[in-house]
Amino acid sequence: MKKFTSVDDIQDLERLISLAKKIKAAPFANQQKGGNKTLGLLFFNPSLRTRLSTQKAALNLGMNAIVMNLNTEGWVLEFEEGVVMDGNSAEHIKEAAQVVSQYCDIIAVRSFPALTDKEKDEEEYVINAFLKYASVPVISLEGSTEHPLQAVADALTIEEYKTTKRPKVVLTWAPHPKALPHAVPNSFVKIMKKADVDFVITHPEGYSLNHHFTAGVTITHNQDEAFANADFIYAKNWSSYDDYGKIVSKDPSWTVTPKKMALTNNAKFMHCLPVRRNMIVSDAVLDSEASIVIPQANNRTFAAQAILTKLLDNE
Ligand code: CP
């Protein structure tokens, strides 16, 4: 593996999940692998899980991890080519990416979309600029359109908790007070399409995801119908894709409640976190035995460690 910026970079999901499980069973077994290597984590946006779990994964492999909050601590970067830099930007990504490549053996970047210009967001111009100008492998810690490390942790969690060979997995939209990106659902859809699961997406009208991701997936606007016999409920909010970046509904009837969970086959409840209690999911579900959001977050470390292992091995 030479980069990890999309679920598409996974050649063989079964082998990757098997590696993550092996790592989870013995996280310190390869402490020499990352010796004298440095992971640079660059954040344009906030994080709790991604920042800590990816650092922990690096430390488990014997790597050094250095973190920079570029939005608050770094120079404002310019991503346009050939511009006169007479505005706010102090440094071009051309120099910045090459400089960081001299300090780090792997560069990991988080950059959320602005959700105002669909075309610009879909260019993934920040992650792609690092891919273009860095001379070392690049990992996405969540870009404009994908959050692939989250997706690997999600697939690992489903593999661990499934009780049937081919579980029914439902991705449901749920209400939220703010406009959120599409990266988590997009990557979850991509990885579920690679997994051996019966996959259904449910959302209100006006919340279709990009067809590029959802092509071939069963989609329904009837949440109750989707929940019937489900083994996993994965809740997530996203803003409208068609009316780009807008909130077109906050319908509370889409909140995941015990009544909704009762329609399922004793399903496990999943969410990538952070989660808005009693908006996305009621306390009664989140605090119940059905909720596996904490072990799901724990798996972020082993997912990241599996990806770092593959990049260090250049496998
Ligand atoms: N799920 C996730 O990426 O969490 P953070 O935003 O806290 O990193």
Coordinates of N, CA, C and O in Angstrom, one line a residue, residues 108-246:
A108 N -0.3 12.2 7.6 CA -1.7 12.0 7.8 C -2.4 13.4 7.9 O -1.9 14.2 8.6
V109 N -3.5 13.5 7.1 CA -4.1 14.9 7.0 C -5.6 14.8 7.3 O -6.3 13.9 6.7
R110 N -6.2 15.7 8.1 CA -7.6 15.9 8.2 C -8.0 17.2 7.7 O -7.5 18.2 8.1
S111 N -9.0 17.2 6.7 CA -9.5 18.4 6.1 C -10.9 18.3 5.7 O -11.2 17.6 4.8
F112 N -11.8 18.9 6.5 CA -13.3 18.8 6.2 C -13.6 19.7 5.0 O -13.0 20.7 4.7
P113 N -14.8 19.4 4.4 CA -15.3 20.2 3.3 C -15.9 21.5 3.9 O -16.4 21.5 5.0
A114 N -16.0 22.5 3.1 CA -16.6 23.8 3.5 C -18.2 23.6 3.3 O -18.9 24.4 3.9
L115 N -18.6 22.7 2.5 CA -20.0 22.4 2.2 C -20.7 23.6 1.6 O -21.9 23.8 1.8
T116 N -20.0 24.5 0.9 CA -20.6 25.6 0.2 C -20.4 25.4 -1.4 O -21.2 25.9 -2.1
D117 N -19.4 24.7 -1.8 CA -19.1 24.5 -3.2 C -18.8 23.0 -3.5 O -17.8 22.5 -3.2
K118 N -19.9 22.4 -4.0 CA -19.8 20.9 -4.2 C -18.6 20.5 -5.0 O -17.9 19.6 -4.7
E119 N -18.4 21.2 -6.1 CA -17.4 20.9 -7.1 C -16.0 20.9 -6.4 O -15.2 20.0 -6.5
K120 N -15.8 22.0 -5.6 CA -14.5 22.2 -5.0 C -14.3 21.1 -3.9 O -13.2 20.6 -3.8
D121 N -15.3 20.9 -3.1 CA -15.2 19.8 -2.1 C -14.9 18.5 -2.7 O -14.0 17.7 -2.2
E122 N -15.5 18.2 -3.9 CA -15.3 16.9 -4.5 C -14.0 16.7 -5.1 O -13.6 15.6 -5.4
E123 N -13.3 17.9 -5.4 CA -11.9 17.8 -5.9 C -11.0 17.2 -4.8 O -9.9 16.8 -5.1
E124 N -11.4 17.2 -3.5 CA -10.5 16.8 -2.4 C -9.2 17.5 -2.6 O -8.1 16.9 -2.5
Y125 N -9.2 18.8 -2.8 CA -8.0 19.6 -3.2 C -6.9 19.5 -2.1 O -5.8 19.6 -2.4
V126 N -7.3 19.4 -0.8 CA -6.3 19.4 0.2 C -5.6 18.1 0.2 O -4.3 18.0 0.1
I127 N -6.3 17.0 0.4 CA -5.7 15.7 0.4 C -4.9 15.4 -0.9 O -3.8 14.9 -0.9
N128 N -5.5 15.8 -2.1 CA -4.9 15.6 -3.3 C -3.6 16.4 -3.5 O -2.7 16.0 -4.2
A129 N -3.6 17.6 -2.9 CA -2.4 18.5 -3.0 C -1.2 17.8 -2.2 O -0.1 17.8 -2.6
F130 N -1.6 17.2 -1.0 CA -0.6 16.5 -0.3 C -0.1 15.3 -1.1 O 1.1 15.0 -1.1
L131 N -1.0 14.6 -1.7 CA -0.6 13.4 -2.5 C 0.3 13.9 -3.7 O 1.3 13.2 -4.0
K132 N 0.0 15.0 -4.2 CA 0.8 15.5 -5.4 C 2.2 16.0 -5.0 O 3.2 15.7 -5.7
Y133 N 2.3 16.7 -3.9 CA 3.6 17.3 -3.5 C 4.4 16.6 -2.4 O 5.6 16.9 -2.3
A134 N 3.8 15.8 -1.6 CA 4.5 15.0 -0.6 C 5.3 13.9 -1.3 O 4.9 13.4 -2.3
S135 N 6.5 13.6 -0.7 CA 7.3 12.5 -1.3 C 7.2 11.3 -0.4 O 8.0 10.3 -0.6
V136 N 6.3 11.2 0.5 CA 6.1 10.1 1.4 C 4.6 9.7 1.3 O 3.8 10.5 0.9
P137 N 4.2 8.5 1.8 CA 2.8 8.1 1.8 C 1.9 9.0 2.6 O 2.3 9.6 3.6
V138 N 0.7 9.2 2.1 CA -0.3 10.1 2.7 C -1.5 9.2 3.2 O -2.0 8.4 2.4
I139 N -2.0 9.6 4.4 CA -3.2 8.9 4.9 C -4.3 10.0 5.1 O -3.9 11.1 5.5
S140 N -5.5 9.7 4.7 CA -6.6 10.7 5.1 C -7.1 10.4 6.5 O -7.5 9.2 6.8
L141 N -7.2 11.4 7.3 CA -7.8 11.3 8.6 C -9.2 11.9 8.6 O -9.8 12.2 9.6
E142 N -9.8 12.0 7.4 CA -11.1 12.4 7.0 C -10.9 13.6 6.1 O -10.5 14.7 6.5
G143 N -11.3 13.4 4.8 CA -11.3 14.4 3.8 C -12.7 15.0 3.6 O -13.6 14.8 4.4
S144 N -12.8 15.6 2.4 CA -14.1 16.2 2.1 C -15.2 15.1 1.8 O -16.3 15.3 2.1
T145 N -14.7 14.0 1.2 CA -15.7 13.0 0.7 C -15.6 11.7 1.3 O -16.4 10.8 1.1
E146 N -14.5 11.4 2.1 CA -14.3 10.1 2.6 C -13.6 10.1 4.0 O -12.8 11.0 4.3
H147 N -13.9 9.1 4.8 CA -13.3 8.9 6.1 C -12.9 7.4 6.2 O -13.5 6.6 6.9
P148 N -11.9 7.0 5.4 CA -11.6 5.6 5.3 C -11.1 4.9 6.5 O -11.4 3.7 6.7
L149 N -10.4 5.6 7.4 CA -9.9 4.9 8.7 C -11.1 4.5 9.5 O -11.2 3.5 10.2
Q150 N -12.2 5.4 9.5 CA -13.4 5.1 10.3 C -14.1 3.9 9.7 O -14.5 3.0 10.4
A151 N -14.1 3.8 8.4 CA -14.8 2.7 7.7 C -14.1 1.4 8.0 O -14.8 0.4 8.2
V152 N -12.8 1.4 8.1 CA -12.1 0.1 8.5 C -12.5 -0.3 9.9 O -12.8 -1.5 10.2
A153 N -12.5 0.6 10.8 CA -12.9 0.3 12.2 C -14.4 -0.2 12.2 O -14.7 -1.1 13.0
D154 N -15.2 0.4 11.4 CA -16.6 0.0 11.4 C -16.7 -1.4 10.9 O -17.5 -2.3 11.4
A155 N -16.0 -1.8 9.8 CA -16.1 -3.1 9.2 C -15.5 -4.1 10.2 O -16.1 -5.2 10.4
L156 N -14.4 -3.8 11.0 CA -13.9 -4.6 12.0 C -14.9 -4.9 13.1 O -15.1 -6.0 13.6
T157 N -15.6 -3.9 13.5 CA -16.6 -4.0 14.6 C -17.8 -4.9 14.2 O -18.2 -5.7 14.9
I158 N -18.2 -4.7 12.9 CA -19.3 -5.6 12.5 C -18.8 -7.0 12.4 O -19.6 -8.0 12.8
E159 N -17.6 -7.2 11.9 CA -17.0 -8.6 11.9 C -17.0 -9.2 13.3 O -17.4 -10.4 13.5
E160 N -16.6 -8.4 14.3 CA -16.5 -9.0 15.7 C -17.9 -9.3 16.3 O -18.0 -10.2 17.1
Y161 N -18.9 -8.5 16.0 CA -20.2 -8.6 16.7 C -21.2 -9.3 15.9 O -22.3 -9.6 16.4
K162 N -21.0 -9.7 14.6 CA -22.0 -10.4 13.9 C -22.3 -11.8 14.4 O -21.4 -12.5 14.9
T163 N -23.5 -12.2 14.4 CA -23.9 -13.5 14.9 C -24.4 -14.4 13.7 O -24.8 -15.6 13.9
T164 N -24.5 -13.8 12.5 CA -24.9 -14.6 11.4 C -23.8 -14.3 10.3 O -23.2 -13.3 10.3
K165 N -23.7 -15.3 9.4 CA -22.6 -15.1 8.3 C -22.8 -13.8 7.5 O -21.9 -13.2 7.2
R166 N -24.1 -13.6 7.2 CA -24.4 -12.4 6.3 C -25.4 -11.5 7.0 O -26.6 -11.6 6.8
P167 N -24.9 -10.7 8.0 CA -25.8 -9.8 8.7 C -26.5 -8.7 7.9 O -26.0 -8.3 6.9
K168 N -27.7 -8.3 8.4 CA -28.3 -7.1 7.7 C -27.8 -5.9 8.4 O -28.0 -5.7 9.6
V169 N -27.2 -5.0 7.6 CA -26.7 -3.7 8.2 C -27.5 -2.6 7.6 O -27.6 -2.5 6.3
V170 N -27.9 -1.7 8.4 CA -28.7 -0.5 8.0 C -28.0 0.8 8.3 O -27.7 1.0 9.5
L171 N -27.8 1.6 7.3 CA -27.3 2.9 7.5 C -28.5 3.9 7.5 O -29.2 4.0 6.5
T172 N -28.7 4.5 8.7 CA -29.9 5.4 8.8 C -29.4 6.8 9.0 O -28.6 7.1 9.9
W173 N -30.0 7.7 8.2 CA -29.9 9.2 8.5 C -30.6 9.5 9.8 O -31.6 8.8 10.2
A174 N -30.1 10.4 10.6 CA -30.8 10.9 11.8 C -30.6 12.4 12.0 O -29.6 12.9 11.5
P175 N -31.5 13.0 12.7 CA -31.4 14.5 12.7 C -30.3 15.1 13.5 O -29.8 14.5 14.5
H176 N -29.9 16.3 13.2 CA -28.7 17.0 13.8 C -28.9 18.5 13.6 O -29.5 18.9 12.6
P177 N -28.5 19.3 14.6 CA -28.8 20.7 14.4 C -27.8 21.5 13.4 O -28.1 22.6 13.0
K178 N -26.7 20.8 13.0 CA -25.8 21.5 12.1 C -25.6 20.7 10.8 O -25.9 19.5 10.8
A179 N -25.2 21.4 9.8 CA -24.9 20.7 8.5 C -23.6 19.9 8.6 O -22.6 20.5 8.9
L180 N -23.7 18.6 8.4 CA -22.5 17.8 8.5 C -22.1 17.2 7.1 O -22.9 17.1 6.2
P181 N -20.8 16.9 7.0 CA -20.3 16.4 5.7 C -20.8 14.9 5.4 O -21.5 14.3 6.2
H182 N -20.4 14.5 4.2 CA -20.8 13.1 3.7 C -19.8 12.1 3.9 O -20.0 10.9 3.4
A183 N -18.6 12.5 4.4 CA -17.4 11.6 4.3 C -17.7 10.2 5.1 O -17.3 9.2 4.5
V184 N -18.2 10.3 6.3 CA -18.4 9.0 7.0 C -19.4 8.1 6.3 O -19.1 7.0 6.0
P185 N -20.6 8.6 6.0 CA -21.5 7.7 5.2 C -21.0 7.2 3.9 O -21.1 6.1 3.5
N186 N -20.3 8.1 3.2 CA -19.7 7.7 1.9 C -18.8 6.5 2.0 O -18.8 5.5 1.3
S187 N -17.8 6.6 3.0 CA -16.9 5.5 3.2 C -17.5 4.3 3.8 O -17.1 3.2 3.4
F188 N -18.5 4.5 4.6 CA -19.2 3.3 5.2 C -19.9 2.6 4.0 O -19.9 1.4 4.0
V189 N -20.6 3.3 3.1 CA -21.3 2.7 2.0 C -20.2 1.9 1.2 O -20.5 0.7 0.8
K190 N -19.1 2.5 0.9 CA -18.1 1.9 0.1 C -17.6 0.6 0.7 O -17.4 -0.4 0.0
I191 N -17.4 0.6 2.0 CA -16.8 -0.6 2.7 C -17.9 -1.7 2.8 O -17.6 -2.9 2.7
M192 N -19.1 -1.3 3.0 CA -20.2 -2.3 3.1 C -20.4 -2.9 1.8 O -20.8 -4.1 1.7
K193 N -20.2 -2.2 0.7 CA -20.3 -2.8 -0.6 C -19.2 -3.9 -0.9 O -19.4 -4.8 -1.7
K194 N -18.1 -3.8 -0.1 CA -17.0 -4.8 -0.3 C -17.3 -5.9 0.7 O -16.6 -7.0 0.6
A195 N -18.1 -5.7 1.8 CA -18.3 -6.7 2.8 C -19.4 -7.7 2.5 O -20.3 -7.4 1.6
D196 N -19.4 -8.9 3.1 CA -20.5 -9.8 2.9 C -21.6 -9.5 3.8 O -21.8 -10.2 4.9
V197 N -22.4 -8.5 3.5 CA -23.6 -8.1 4.3 C -24.7 -7.8 3.4 O -24.6 -7.5 2.2
D198 N -25.9 -7.8 4.0 CA -27.2 -7.4 3.3 C -27.3 -5.9 3.8 O -27.6 -5.6 4.9
F199 N -27.0 -5.0 2.8 CA -26.9 -3.6 3.2 C -28.1 -2.7 2.7 O -28.4 -2.8 1.5
V200 N -28.6 -1.9 3.6 CA -29.7 -1.1 3.2 C -29.4 0.4 3.8 O -28.9 0.5 4.9
I201 N -29.8 1.4 3.0 CA -29.7 2.8 3.4 C -31.1 3.3 3.6 O -31.9 3.1 2.7
T202 N -31.3 4.0 4.7 CA -32.6 4.7 4.8 C -32.4 6.2 5.2 O -31.6 6.5 6.0
H203 N -33.2 7.0 4.5 CA -33.1 8.5 4.8 C -34.3 9.2 4.3 O -35.0 8.6 3.5
P204 N -34.6 10.3 4.9 CA -35.8 11.1 4.4 C -35.6 11.6 2.9 O -34.4 11.7 2.5
E205 N -36.6 11.9 2.3 CA -36.5 12.5 0.9 C -35.6 13.8 1.0 O -35.7 14.5 2.0
G206 N -34.8 14.0 0.1 CA -33.9 15.2 0.1 C -32.5 14.9 0.6 O -31.7 15.8 0.7
Y207 N -32.3 13.7 1.1 CA -31.0 13.3 1.7 C -30.3 12.2 1.0 O -29.5 11.5 1.6
S208 N -30.6 12.1 -0.3 CA -29.8 11.1 -1.1 C -28.3 11.4 -1.0 O -27.9 12.6 -1.1
L209 N -27.5 10.4 -0.9 CA -26.1 10.6 -1.0 C -25.7 10.6 -2.4 O -26.5 10.3 -3.3
N210 N -24.4 11.0 -2.7 CA -23.9 11.0 -4.1 C -24.1 9.6 -4.7 O -23.6 8.6 -4.1
H211 N -24.8 9.5 -5.8 CA -25.1 8.2 -6.5 C -23.8 7.4 -6.8 O -23.9 6.2 -6.9
H212 N -22.7 8.2 -7.0 CA -21.4 7.5 -7.3 C -21.1 6.5 -6.2 O -20.5 5.4 -6.5
F213 N -21.5 6.8 -4.9 CA -21.2 5.9 -3.8 C -22.3 4.9 -3.7 O -22.0 3.7 -3.3
T214 N -23.6 5.3 -3.8 CA -24.7 4.4 -3.4 C -25.2 3.5 -4.6 O -26.1 2.7 -4.3
A215 N -24.7 3.7 -5.8 CA -25.2 2.9 -6.9 C -25.2 1.4 -6.5 O -24.2 0.8 -6.0
G216 N -26.3 0.8 -6.8 CA -26.5 -0.7 -6.5 C -26.9 -1.0 -5.1 O -27.2 -2.2 -4.8
V217 N -27.1 0.0 -4.2 CA -27.5 -0.3 -2.8 C -29.0 -0.1 -2.7 O -29.6 0.8 -3.3
T218 N -29.6 -1.0 -1.9 CA -31.1 -0.8 -1.6 C -31.3 0.5 -0.7 O -30.6 0.6 0.3
I219 N -32.1 1.4 -1.2 CA -32.4 2.6 -0.5 C -33.9 2.8 -0.3 O -34.7 2.5 -1.2
T220 N -34.3 3.1 1.0 CA -35.7 3.3 1.2 C -35.9 4.6 2.1 O -35.0 4.9 2.9
H221 N -37.0 5.2 1.9 CA -37.4 6.4 2.7 C -38.2 6.0 3.9 O -38.6 6.8 4.7
N222 N -38.5 4.7 4.0 CA -39.3 4.1 5.1 C -38.3 3.5 6.2 O -37.8 2.4 6.0
Q223 N -38.0 4.3 7.2 CA -37.1 3.8 8.2 C -37.5 2.5 8.9 O -36.7 1.6 9.2
D224 N -38.8 2.5 9.3 CA -39.3 1.3 10.0 C -39.1 0.0 9.1 O -38.7 -1.0 9.6
E225 N -39.4 0.1 7.8 CA -39.2 -1.0 6.9 C -37.8 -1.4 6.9 O -37.4 -2.6 6.9
A226 N -36.9 -0.4 6.8 CA -35.4 -0.7 6.8 C -35.0 -1.4 8.1 O -34.2 -2.3 8.0
F227 N -35.5 -1.0 9.2 CA -35.1 -1.6 10.5 C -35.5 -3.0 10.7 O -35.0 -3.7 11.5
A228 N -36.6 -3.5 10.0 CA -37.1 -4.8 10.2 C -36.0 -5.9 10.0 O -35.3 -5.9 9.0
N229 N -35.8 -6.7 11.0 CA -34.8 -7.8 11.0 C -33.3 -7.3 10.9 O -32.5 -8.1 10.5
A230 N -33.1 -6.1 11.1 CA -31.7 -5.6 11.0 C -30.8 -6.2 12.2 O -31.3 -6.3 13.3
D231 N -29.6 -6.5 11.8 CA -28.6 -6.9 12.9 C -27.7 -5.8 13.4 O -27.2 -5.9 14.5
F232 N -27.6 -4.8 12.5 CA -26.8 -3.6 12.9 C -27.5 -2.3 12.4 O -27.9 -2.3 11.3
I233 N -27.6 -1.4 13.3 CA -28.1 0.0 12.9 C -27.0 0.9 13.1 O -26.4 1.1 14.2
Y234 N -26.6 1.5 11.9 CA -25.5 2.5 11.9 C -26.2 3.9 11.7 O -26.7 4.1 10.6
A235 N -26.2 4.7 12.7 CA -26.9 6.0 12.6 C -25.8 7.1 12.2 O -24.7 7.0 12.7
K236 N -26.3 8.0 11.4 CA -25.4 9.1 11.0 C -26.2 10.2 10.4 O -27.1 10.0 9.7
N237 N -25.8 11.5 10.8 CA -26.4 12.6 10.1 C -25.5 13.0 8.9 O -24.3 12.8 9.0
W238 N -26.1 13.5 7.9 CA -25.4 14.2 6.8 C -26.3 15.3 6.3 O -27.5 15.2 6.4
S239 N -25.7 16.3 5.7 CA -26.5 17.4 5.1 C -26.9 16.9 3.7 O -26.5 15.9 3.2
S240 N -27.8 17.7 3.1 CA -28.3 17.4 1.8 C -27.2 17.4 0.8 O -26.3 18.3 0.8
Y241 N -27.2 16.4 -0.1 CA -26.2 16.4 -1.2 C -26.7 17.2 -2.4 O -26.0 18.0 -3.0
D242 N -28.0 17.0 -2.7 CA -28.7 17.7 -3.8 C -28.7 19.2 -3.6 O -28.3 20.0 -4.5
D243 N -29.3 19.6 -2.4 CA -29.3 21.0 -2.0 C -28.0 21.2 -1.2 O -28.1 21.3 0.0
Y244 N -26.9 21.2 -1.8 CA -25.6 20.9 -1.2 C -25.3 21.7 0.1 O -25.4 22.9 0.1
G245 N -25.1 20.9 1.1 CA -24.6 21.4 2.4 C -25.8 22.0 3.2 O -25.5 22.6 4.3
K246 N -27.0 21.8 2.8 CA -28.1 22.4 3.5 C -28.8 21.4 4.4 O -28.8 20.2 4.2

